[in-house]
Short mmCIF file of N, CA and C and ligand atoms in Angstrom, two decimals:
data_model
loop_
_atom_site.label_atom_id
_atom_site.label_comp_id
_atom_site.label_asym_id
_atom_site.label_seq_id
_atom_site.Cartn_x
_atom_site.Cartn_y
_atom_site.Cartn_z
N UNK A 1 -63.54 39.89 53.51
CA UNK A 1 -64.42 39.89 52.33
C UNK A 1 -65.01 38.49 52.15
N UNK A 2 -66.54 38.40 51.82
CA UNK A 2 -66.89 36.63 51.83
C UNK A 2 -66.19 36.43 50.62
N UNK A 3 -66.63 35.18 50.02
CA UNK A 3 -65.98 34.33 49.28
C UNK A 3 -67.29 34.14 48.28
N UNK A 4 -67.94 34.61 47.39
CA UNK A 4 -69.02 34.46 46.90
C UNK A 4 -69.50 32.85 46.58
N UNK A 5 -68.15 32.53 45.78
CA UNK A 5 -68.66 31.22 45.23
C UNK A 5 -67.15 30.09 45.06
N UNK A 6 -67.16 29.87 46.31
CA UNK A 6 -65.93 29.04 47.05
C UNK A 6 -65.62 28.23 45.65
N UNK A 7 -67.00 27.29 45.09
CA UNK A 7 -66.39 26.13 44.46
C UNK A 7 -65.62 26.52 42.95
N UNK A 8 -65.90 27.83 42.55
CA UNK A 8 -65.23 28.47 41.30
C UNK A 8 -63.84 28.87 41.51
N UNK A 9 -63.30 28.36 43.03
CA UNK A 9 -62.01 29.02 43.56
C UNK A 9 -60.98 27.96 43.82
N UNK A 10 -61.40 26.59 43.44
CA UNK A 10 -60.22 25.52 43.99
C UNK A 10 -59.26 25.58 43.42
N UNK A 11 -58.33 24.55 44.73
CA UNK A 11 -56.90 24.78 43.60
C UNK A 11 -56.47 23.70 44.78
N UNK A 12 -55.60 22.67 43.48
CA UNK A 12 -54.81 21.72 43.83
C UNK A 12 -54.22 21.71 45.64
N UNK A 13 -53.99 21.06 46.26
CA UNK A 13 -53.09 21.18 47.04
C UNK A 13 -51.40 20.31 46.89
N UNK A 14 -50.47 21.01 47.65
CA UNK A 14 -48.95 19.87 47.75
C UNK A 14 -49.43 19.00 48.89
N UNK A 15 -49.30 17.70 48.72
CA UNK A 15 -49.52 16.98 49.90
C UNK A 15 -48.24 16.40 50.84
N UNK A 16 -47.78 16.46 51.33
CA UNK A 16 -46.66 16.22 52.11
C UNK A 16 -46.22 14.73 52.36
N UNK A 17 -44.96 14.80 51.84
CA UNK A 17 -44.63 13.32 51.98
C UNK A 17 -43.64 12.67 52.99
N UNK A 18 -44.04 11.34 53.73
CA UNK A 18 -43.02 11.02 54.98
C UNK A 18 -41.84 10.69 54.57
N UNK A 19 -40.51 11.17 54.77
CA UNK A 19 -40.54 11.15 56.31
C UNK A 19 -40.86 12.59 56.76
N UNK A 20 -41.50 13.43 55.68
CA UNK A 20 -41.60 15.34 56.27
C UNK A 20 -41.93 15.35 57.77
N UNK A 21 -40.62 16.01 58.21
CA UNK A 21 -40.98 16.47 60.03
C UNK A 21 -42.27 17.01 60.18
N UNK A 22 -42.62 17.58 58.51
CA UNK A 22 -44.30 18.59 59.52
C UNK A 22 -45.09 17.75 59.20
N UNK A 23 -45.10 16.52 59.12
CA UNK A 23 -46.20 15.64 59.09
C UNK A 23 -46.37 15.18 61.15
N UNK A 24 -45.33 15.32 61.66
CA UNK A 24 -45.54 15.50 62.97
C UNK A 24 -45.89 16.67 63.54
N UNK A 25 -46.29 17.29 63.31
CA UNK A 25 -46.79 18.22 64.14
C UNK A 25 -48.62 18.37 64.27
N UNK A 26 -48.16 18.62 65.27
CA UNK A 26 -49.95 18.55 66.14
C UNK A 26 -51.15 19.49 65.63
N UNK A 27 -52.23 19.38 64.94
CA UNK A 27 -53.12 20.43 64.49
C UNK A 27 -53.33 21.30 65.89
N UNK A 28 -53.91 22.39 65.50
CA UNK A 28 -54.37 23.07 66.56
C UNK A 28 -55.89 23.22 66.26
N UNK A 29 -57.38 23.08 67.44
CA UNK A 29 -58.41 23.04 67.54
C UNK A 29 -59.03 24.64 66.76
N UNK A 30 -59.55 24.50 65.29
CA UNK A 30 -60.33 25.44 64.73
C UNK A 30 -61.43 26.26 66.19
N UNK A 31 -60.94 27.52 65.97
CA UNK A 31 -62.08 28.24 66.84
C UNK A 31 -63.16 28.95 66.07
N UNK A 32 -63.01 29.11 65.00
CA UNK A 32 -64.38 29.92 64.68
C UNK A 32 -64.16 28.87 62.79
N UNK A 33 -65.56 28.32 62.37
CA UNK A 33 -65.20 28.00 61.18
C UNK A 33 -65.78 28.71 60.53
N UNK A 34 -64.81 29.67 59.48
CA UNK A 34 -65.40 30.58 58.76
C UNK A 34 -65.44 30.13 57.10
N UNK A 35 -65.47 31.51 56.32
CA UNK A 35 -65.02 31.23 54.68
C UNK A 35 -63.72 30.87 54.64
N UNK A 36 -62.69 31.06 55.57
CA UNK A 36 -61.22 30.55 54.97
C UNK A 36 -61.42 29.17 55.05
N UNK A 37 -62.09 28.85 56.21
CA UNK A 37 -61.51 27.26 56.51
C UNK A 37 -62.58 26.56 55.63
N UNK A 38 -64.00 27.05 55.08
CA UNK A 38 -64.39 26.38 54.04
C UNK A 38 -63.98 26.56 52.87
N UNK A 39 -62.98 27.47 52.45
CA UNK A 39 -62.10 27.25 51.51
C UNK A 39 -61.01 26.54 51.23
N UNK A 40 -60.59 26.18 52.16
CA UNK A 40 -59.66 25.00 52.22
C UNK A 40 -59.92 23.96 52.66
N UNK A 41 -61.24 23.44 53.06
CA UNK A 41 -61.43 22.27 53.03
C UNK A 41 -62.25 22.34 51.55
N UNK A 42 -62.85 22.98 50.23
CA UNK A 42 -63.30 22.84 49.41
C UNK A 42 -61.83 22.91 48.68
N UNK A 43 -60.64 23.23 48.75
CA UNK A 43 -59.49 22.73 48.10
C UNK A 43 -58.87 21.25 48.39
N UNK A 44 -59.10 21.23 49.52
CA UNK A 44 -59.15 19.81 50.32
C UNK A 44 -59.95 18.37 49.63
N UNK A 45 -61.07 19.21 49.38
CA UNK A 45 -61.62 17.72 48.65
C UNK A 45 -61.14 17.43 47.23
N UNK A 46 -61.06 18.48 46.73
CA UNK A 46 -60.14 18.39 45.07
C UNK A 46 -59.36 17.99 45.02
N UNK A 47 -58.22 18.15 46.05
CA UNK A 47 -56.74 17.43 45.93
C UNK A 47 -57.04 15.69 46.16
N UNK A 48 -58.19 15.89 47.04
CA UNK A 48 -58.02 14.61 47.52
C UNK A 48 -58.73 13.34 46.51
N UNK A 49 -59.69 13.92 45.69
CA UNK A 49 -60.51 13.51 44.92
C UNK A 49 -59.37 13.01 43.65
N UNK A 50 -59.05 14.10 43.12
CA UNK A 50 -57.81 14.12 42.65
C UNK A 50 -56.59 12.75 42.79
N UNK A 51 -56.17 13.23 43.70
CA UNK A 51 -55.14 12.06 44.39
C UNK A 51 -55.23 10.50 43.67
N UNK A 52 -56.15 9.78 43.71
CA UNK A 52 -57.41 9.95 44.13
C UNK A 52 -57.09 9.19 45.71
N UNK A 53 -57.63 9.46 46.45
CA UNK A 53 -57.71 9.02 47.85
C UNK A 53 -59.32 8.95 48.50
N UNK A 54 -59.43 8.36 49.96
CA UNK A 54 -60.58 8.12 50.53
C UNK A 54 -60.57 9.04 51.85
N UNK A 55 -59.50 9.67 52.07
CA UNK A 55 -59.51 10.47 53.19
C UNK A 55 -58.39 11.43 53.01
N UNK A 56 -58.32 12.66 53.69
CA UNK A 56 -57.28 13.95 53.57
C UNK A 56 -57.57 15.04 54.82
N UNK A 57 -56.40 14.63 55.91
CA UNK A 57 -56.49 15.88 56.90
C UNK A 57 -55.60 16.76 56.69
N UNK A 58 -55.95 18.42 57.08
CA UNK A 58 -55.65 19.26 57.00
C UNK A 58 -53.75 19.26 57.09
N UNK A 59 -53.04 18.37 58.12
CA UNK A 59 -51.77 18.08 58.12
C UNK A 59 -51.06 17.90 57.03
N UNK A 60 -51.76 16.74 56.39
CA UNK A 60 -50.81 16.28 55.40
C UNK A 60 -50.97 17.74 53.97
N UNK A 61 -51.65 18.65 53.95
CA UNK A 61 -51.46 20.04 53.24
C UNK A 61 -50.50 20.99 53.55
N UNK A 62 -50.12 20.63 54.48
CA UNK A 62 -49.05 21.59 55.51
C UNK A 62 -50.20 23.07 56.24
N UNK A 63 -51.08 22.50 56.77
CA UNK A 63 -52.21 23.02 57.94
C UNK A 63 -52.08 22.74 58.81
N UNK A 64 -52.49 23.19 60.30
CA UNK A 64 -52.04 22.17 61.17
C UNK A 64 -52.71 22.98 62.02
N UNK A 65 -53.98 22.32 61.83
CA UNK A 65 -55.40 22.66 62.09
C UNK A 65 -56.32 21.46 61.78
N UNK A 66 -57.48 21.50 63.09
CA UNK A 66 -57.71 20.11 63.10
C UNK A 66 -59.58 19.97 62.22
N UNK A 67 -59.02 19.52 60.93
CA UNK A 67 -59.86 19.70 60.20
C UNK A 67 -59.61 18.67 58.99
N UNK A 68 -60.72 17.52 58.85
CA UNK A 68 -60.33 16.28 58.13
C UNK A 68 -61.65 16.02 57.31
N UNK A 69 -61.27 15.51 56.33
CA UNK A 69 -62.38 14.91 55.21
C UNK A 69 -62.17 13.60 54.82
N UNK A 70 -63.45 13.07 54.81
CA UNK A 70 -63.53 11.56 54.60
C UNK A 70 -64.17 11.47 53.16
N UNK A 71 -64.67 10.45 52.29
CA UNK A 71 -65.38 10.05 51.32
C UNK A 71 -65.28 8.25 50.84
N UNK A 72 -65.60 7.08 51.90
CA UNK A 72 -65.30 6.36 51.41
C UNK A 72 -66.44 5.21 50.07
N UNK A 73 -67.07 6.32 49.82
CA UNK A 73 -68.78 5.76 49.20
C UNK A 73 -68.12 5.30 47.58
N UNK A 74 -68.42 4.43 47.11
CA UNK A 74 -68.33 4.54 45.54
C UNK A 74 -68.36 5.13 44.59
N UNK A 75 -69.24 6.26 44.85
CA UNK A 75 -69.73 6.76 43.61
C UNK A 75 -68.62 8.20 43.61
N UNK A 76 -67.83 8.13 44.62
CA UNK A 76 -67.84 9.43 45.15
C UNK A 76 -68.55 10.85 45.25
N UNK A 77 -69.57 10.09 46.72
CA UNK A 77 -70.70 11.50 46.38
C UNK A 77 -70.63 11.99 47.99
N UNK A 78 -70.24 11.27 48.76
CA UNK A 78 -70.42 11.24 49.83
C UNK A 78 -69.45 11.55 51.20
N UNK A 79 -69.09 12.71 50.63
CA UNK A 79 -68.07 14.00 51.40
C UNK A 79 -68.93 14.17 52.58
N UNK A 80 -67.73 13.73 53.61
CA UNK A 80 -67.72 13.80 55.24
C UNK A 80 -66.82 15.05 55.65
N UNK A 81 -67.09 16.03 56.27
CA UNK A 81 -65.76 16.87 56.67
C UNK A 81 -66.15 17.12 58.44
N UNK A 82 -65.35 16.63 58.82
CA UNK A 82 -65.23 16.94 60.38
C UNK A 82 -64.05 17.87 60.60
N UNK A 83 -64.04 18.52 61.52
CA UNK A 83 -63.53 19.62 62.30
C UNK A 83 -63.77 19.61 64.01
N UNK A 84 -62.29 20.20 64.36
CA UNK A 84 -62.07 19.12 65.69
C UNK A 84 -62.92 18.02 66.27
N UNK A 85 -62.48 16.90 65.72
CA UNK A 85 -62.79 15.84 65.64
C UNK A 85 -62.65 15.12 67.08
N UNK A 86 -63.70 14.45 67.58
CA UNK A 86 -63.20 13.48 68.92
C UNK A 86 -63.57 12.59 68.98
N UNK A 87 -63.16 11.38 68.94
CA UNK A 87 -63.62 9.62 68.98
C UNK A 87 -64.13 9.74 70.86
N UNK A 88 -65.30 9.46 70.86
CA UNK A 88 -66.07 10.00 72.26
C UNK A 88 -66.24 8.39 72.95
N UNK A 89 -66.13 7.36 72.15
CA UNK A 89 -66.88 5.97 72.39
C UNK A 89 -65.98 5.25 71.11
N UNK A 90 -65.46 3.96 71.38
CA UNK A 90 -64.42 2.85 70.88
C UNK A 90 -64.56 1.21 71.22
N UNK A 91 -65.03 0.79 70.02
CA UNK A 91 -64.79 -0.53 70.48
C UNK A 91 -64.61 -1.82 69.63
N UNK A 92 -64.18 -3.21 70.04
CA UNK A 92 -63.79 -4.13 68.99
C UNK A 92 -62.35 -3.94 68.62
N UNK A 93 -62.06 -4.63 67.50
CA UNK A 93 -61.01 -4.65 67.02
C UNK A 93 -60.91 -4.95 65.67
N UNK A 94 -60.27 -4.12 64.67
CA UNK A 94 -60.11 -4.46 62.99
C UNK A 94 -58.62 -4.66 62.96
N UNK A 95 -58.18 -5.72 61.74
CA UNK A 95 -56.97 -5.17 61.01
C UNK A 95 -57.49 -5.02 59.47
N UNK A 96 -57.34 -3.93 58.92
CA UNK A 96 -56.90 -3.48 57.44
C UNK A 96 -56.13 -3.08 57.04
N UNK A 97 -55.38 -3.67 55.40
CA UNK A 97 -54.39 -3.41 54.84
C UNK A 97 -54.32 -1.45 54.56
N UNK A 98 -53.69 -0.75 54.74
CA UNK A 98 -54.05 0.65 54.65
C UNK A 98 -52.49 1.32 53.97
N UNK A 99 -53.33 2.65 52.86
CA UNK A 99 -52.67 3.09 52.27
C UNK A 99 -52.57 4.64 52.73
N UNK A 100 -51.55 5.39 52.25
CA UNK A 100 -51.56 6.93 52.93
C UNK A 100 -50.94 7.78 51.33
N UNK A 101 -51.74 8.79 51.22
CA UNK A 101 -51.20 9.85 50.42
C UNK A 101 -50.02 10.45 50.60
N UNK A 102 -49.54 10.48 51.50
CA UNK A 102 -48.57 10.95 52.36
C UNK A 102 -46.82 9.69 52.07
N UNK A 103 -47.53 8.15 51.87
CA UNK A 103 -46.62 7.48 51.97
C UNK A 103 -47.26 6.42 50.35
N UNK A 104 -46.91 7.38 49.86
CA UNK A 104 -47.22 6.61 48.34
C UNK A 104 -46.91 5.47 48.12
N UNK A 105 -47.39 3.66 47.32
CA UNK A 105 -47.07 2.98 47.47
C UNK A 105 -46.78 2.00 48.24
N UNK A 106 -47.19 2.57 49.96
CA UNK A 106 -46.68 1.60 50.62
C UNK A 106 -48.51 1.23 51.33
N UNK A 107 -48.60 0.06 51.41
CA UNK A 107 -49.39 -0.52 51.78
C UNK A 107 -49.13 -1.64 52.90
N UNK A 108 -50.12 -1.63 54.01
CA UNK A 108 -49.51 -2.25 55.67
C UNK A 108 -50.86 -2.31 56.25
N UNK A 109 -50.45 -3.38 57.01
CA UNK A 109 -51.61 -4.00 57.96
C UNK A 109 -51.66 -3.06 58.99
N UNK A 110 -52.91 -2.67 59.56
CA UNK A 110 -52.67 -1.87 60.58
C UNK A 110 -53.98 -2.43 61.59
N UNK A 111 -53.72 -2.57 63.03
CA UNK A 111 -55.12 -2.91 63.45
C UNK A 111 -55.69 -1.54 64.68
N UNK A 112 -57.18 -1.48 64.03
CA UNK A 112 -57.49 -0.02 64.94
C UNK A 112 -59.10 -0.55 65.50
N UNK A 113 -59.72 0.47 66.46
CA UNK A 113 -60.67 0.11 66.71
C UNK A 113 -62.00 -0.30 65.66
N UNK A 114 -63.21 -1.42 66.27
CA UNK A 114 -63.59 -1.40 64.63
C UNK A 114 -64.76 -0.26 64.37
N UNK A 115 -65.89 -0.34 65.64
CA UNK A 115 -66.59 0.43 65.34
C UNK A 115 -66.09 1.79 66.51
N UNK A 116 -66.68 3.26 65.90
CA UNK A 116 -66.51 4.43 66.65
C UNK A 116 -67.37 5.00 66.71
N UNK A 117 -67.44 6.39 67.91
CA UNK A 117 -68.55 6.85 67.69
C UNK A 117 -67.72 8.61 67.78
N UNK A 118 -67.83 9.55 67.27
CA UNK A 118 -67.12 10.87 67.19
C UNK A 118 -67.96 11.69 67.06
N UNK A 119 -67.56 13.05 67.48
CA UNK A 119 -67.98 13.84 67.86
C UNK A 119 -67.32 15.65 66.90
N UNK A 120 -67.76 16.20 65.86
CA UNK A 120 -66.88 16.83 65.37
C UNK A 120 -68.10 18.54 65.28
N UNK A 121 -67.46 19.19 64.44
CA UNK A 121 -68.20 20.44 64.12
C UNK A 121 -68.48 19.83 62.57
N UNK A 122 -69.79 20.71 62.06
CA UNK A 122 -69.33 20.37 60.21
C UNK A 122 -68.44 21.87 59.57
N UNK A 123 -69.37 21.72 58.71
CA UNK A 123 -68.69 23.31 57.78
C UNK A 123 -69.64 24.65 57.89
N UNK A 124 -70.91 24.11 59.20
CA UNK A 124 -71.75 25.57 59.26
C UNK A 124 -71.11 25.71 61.00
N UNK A 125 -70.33 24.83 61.18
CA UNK A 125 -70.19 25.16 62.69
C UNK A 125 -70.93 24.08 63.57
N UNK A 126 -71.66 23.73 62.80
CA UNK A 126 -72.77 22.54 64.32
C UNK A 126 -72.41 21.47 64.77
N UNK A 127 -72.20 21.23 65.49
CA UNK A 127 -71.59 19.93 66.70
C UNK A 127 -72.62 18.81 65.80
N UNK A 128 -71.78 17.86 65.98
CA UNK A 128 -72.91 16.50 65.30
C UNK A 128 -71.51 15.23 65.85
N UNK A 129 -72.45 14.27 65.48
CA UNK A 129 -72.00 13.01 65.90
C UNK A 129 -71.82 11.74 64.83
N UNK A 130 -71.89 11.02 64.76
CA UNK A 130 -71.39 10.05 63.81
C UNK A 130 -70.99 8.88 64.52
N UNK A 131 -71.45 7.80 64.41
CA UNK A 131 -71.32 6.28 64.71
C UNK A 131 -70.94 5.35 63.52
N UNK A 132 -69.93 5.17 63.26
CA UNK A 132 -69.03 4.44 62.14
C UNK A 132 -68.81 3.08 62.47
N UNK A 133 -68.89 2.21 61.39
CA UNK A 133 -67.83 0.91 61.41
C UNK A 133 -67.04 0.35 59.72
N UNK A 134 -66.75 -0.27 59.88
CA UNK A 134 -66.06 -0.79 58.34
C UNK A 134 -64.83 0.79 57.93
N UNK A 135 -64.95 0.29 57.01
CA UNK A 135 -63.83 1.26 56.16
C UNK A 135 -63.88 2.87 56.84
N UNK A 136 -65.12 3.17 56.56
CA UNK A 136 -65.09 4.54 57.64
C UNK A 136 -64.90 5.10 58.86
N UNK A 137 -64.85 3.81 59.50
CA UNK A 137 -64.16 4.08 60.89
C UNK A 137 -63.00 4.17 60.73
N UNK A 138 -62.08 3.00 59.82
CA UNK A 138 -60.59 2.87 59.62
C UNK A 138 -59.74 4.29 59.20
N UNK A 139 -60.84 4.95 58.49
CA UNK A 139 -60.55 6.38 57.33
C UNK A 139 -60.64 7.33 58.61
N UNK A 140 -61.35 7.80 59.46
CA UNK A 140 -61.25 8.14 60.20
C UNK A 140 -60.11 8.25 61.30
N UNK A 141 -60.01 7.13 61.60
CA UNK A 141 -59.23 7.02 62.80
C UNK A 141 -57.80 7.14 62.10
N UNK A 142 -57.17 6.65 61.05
CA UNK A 142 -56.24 7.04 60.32
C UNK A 142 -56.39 8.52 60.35
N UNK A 143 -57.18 9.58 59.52
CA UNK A 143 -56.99 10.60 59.59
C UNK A 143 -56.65 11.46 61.08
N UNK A 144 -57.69 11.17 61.77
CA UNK A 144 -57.22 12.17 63.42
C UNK A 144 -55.93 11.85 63.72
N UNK A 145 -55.48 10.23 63.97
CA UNK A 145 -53.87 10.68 63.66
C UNK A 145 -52.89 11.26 63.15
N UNK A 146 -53.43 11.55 61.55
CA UNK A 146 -52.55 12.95 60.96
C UNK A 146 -52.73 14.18 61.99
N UNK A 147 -53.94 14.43 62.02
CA UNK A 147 -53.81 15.53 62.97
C UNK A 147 -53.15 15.82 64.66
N UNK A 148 -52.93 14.45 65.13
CA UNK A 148 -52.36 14.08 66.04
C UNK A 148 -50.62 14.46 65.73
N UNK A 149 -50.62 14.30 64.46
CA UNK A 149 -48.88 14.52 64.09
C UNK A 149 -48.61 12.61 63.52
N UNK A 150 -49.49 11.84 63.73
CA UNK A 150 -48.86 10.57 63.54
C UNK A 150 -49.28 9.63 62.23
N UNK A 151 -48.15 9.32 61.55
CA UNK A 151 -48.92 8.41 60.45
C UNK A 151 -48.79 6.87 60.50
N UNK A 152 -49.68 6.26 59.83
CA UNK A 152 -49.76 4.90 59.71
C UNK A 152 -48.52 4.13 59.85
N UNK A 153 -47.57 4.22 59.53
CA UNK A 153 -46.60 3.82 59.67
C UNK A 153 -45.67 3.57 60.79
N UNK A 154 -46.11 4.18 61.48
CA UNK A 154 -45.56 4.32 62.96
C UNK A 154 -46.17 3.21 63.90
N UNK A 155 -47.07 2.16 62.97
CA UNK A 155 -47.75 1.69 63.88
C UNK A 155 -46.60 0.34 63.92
N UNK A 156 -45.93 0.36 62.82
CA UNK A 156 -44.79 -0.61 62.35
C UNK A 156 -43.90 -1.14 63.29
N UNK A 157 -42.85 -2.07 62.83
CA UNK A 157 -42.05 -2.08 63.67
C UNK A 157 -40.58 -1.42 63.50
N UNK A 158 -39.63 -0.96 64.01
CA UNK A 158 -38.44 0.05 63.58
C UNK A 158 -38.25 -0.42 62.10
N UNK A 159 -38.25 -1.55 61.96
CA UNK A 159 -37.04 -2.35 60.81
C UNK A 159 -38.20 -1.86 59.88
N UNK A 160 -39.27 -2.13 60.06
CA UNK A 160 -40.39 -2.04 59.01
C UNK A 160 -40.70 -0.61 58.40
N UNK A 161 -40.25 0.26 59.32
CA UNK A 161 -40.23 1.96 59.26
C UNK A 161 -39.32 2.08 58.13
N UNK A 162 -38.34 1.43 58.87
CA UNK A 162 -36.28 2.02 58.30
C UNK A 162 -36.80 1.17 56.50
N UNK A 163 -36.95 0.12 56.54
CA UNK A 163 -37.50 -0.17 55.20
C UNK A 163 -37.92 0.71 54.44
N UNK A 164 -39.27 1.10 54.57
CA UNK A 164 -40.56 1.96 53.70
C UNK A 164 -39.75 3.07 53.67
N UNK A 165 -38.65 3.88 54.80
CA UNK A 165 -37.89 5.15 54.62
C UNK A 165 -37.21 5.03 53.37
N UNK A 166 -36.21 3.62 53.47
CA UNK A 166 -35.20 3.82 52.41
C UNK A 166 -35.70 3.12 51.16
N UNK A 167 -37.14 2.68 51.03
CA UNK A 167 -37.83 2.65 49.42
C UNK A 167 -37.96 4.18 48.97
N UNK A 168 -38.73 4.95 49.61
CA UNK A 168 -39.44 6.33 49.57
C UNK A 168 -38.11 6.81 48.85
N UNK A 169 -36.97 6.93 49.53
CA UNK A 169 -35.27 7.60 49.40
C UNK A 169 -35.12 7.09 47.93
N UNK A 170 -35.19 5.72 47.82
CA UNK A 170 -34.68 5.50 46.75
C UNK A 170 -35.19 6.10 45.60
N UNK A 171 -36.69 5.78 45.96
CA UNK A 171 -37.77 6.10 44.73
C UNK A 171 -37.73 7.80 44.30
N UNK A 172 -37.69 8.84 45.38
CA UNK A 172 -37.42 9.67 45.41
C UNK A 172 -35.99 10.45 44.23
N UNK A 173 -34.85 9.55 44.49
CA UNK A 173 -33.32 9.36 44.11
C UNK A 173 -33.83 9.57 42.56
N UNK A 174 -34.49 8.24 42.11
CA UNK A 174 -34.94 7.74 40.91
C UNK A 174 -35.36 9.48 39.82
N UNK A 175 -36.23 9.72 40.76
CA UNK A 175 -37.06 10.28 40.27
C UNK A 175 -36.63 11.53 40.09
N UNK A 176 -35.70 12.07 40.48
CA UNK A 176 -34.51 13.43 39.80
C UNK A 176 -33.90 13.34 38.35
O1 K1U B 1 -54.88 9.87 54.77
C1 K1U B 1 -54.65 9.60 53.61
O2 K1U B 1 -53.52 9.72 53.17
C2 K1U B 1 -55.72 9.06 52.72
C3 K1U B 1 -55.77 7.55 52.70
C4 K1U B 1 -56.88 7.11 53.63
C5 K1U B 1 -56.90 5.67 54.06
C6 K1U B 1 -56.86 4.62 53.16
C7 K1U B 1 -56.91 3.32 53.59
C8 K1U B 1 -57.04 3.04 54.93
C9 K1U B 1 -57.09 4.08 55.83
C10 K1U B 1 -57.01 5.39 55.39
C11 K1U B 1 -56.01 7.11 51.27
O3 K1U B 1 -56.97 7.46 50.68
S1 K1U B 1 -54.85 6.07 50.52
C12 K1U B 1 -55.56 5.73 48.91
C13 K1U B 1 -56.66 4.72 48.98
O4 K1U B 1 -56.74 3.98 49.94
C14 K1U B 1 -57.64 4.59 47.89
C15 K1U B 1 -57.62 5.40 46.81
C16 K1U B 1 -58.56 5.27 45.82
C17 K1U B 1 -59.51 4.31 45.88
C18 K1U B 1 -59.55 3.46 46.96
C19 K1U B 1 -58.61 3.61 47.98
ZN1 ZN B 2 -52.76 9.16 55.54
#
């Protein structure tokens, strides 16, 4: 049955928090993008808007399907949604301090490529491309790693992991 009017239909999402095992797990490549999957990426931007955050892949919803939304513009007007996503061309080098919905509170240097160039579907299905640098490359390339199964944190070192684990634990503890 279509979906007449998707945006009268949102609804919050749970976003998944590390150390959740299904934050590792691997999306699988969308084959046909229909009304479901633009329904959940139009729940997708609410949660994330919400949140409030600058990026939200399908993983951290407990999806695991490779389907990610960006927005890093000011005004927030400027909703990016890629679907199987591929960094086609990479180059340079950034470090930015970076935050994750997923890992509330914790904020870490991370260094990734600076500018990219990717290759995704949108939300009618059409192959398109995109040449990024600054913050939107960073938002990016952070996100396809959710979908990869991997979060920011991993870029750490053990001790630095085992840390941010047993804040999360504690804070968690607290919060019962
Ligand atoms: O993937 C996510 O959990 C979203 C994440 C994206 C991201 C932020 C910074 C560097 C790389 C990727 C966030 O949105 S964390 C929240 C955040 O950074 C933010 C929220 C509101 C205003 C400005 C920034
Ligand atoms: Zn994240």
């Amino acid at each position: 049955m279509p979906l007449p009017h998707l945006s009268k239909h949102m609804a919050l999402l749970k976003i998944l928090h590390y150390p959740d095992p299904r934050l590792h797990i691997v999306a699988k490549p969308v084959d046909k993008v229909d009304d479901h999957i633009r329904k959940l990426a139009a729940d997708m931007a609410e949660t994330m808007y919400a949140a409030p955050g600058i990026g939200l892949a399908a993983t951290q919803v407990d999806h695991h399907i490779q389907l990610l939304l960006v927005d890093v513009s000011e005004n927030k007007d400027q909703l990016m949604t890629f679907i199987n996503p591929q960094i086609v061309e990479a180059d340079g080098e950034t470090v930015y301090e970076e935050g994750c919905l997923s890992v509330p509170g914790i904020f870490e240097e991370v260094t990734r490529a600076e500018r990219i160039k990717v290759r995704a579907l949108n939300l009618s299905g059409e192959s398109f491309e995109l040449e990024a640098d600054g913050l939107l490359a960073i938002c990016i390339q952070h996100e396809i790693d959710h979908l990869k199964g991997k979060v920011f944190v991993e870029y750490l070192s053990r001790l630095k992991q085992d840390r941010i684990k047993q804040k999360l634990a504690k804070r968690a503890r607290e919060a019962m």
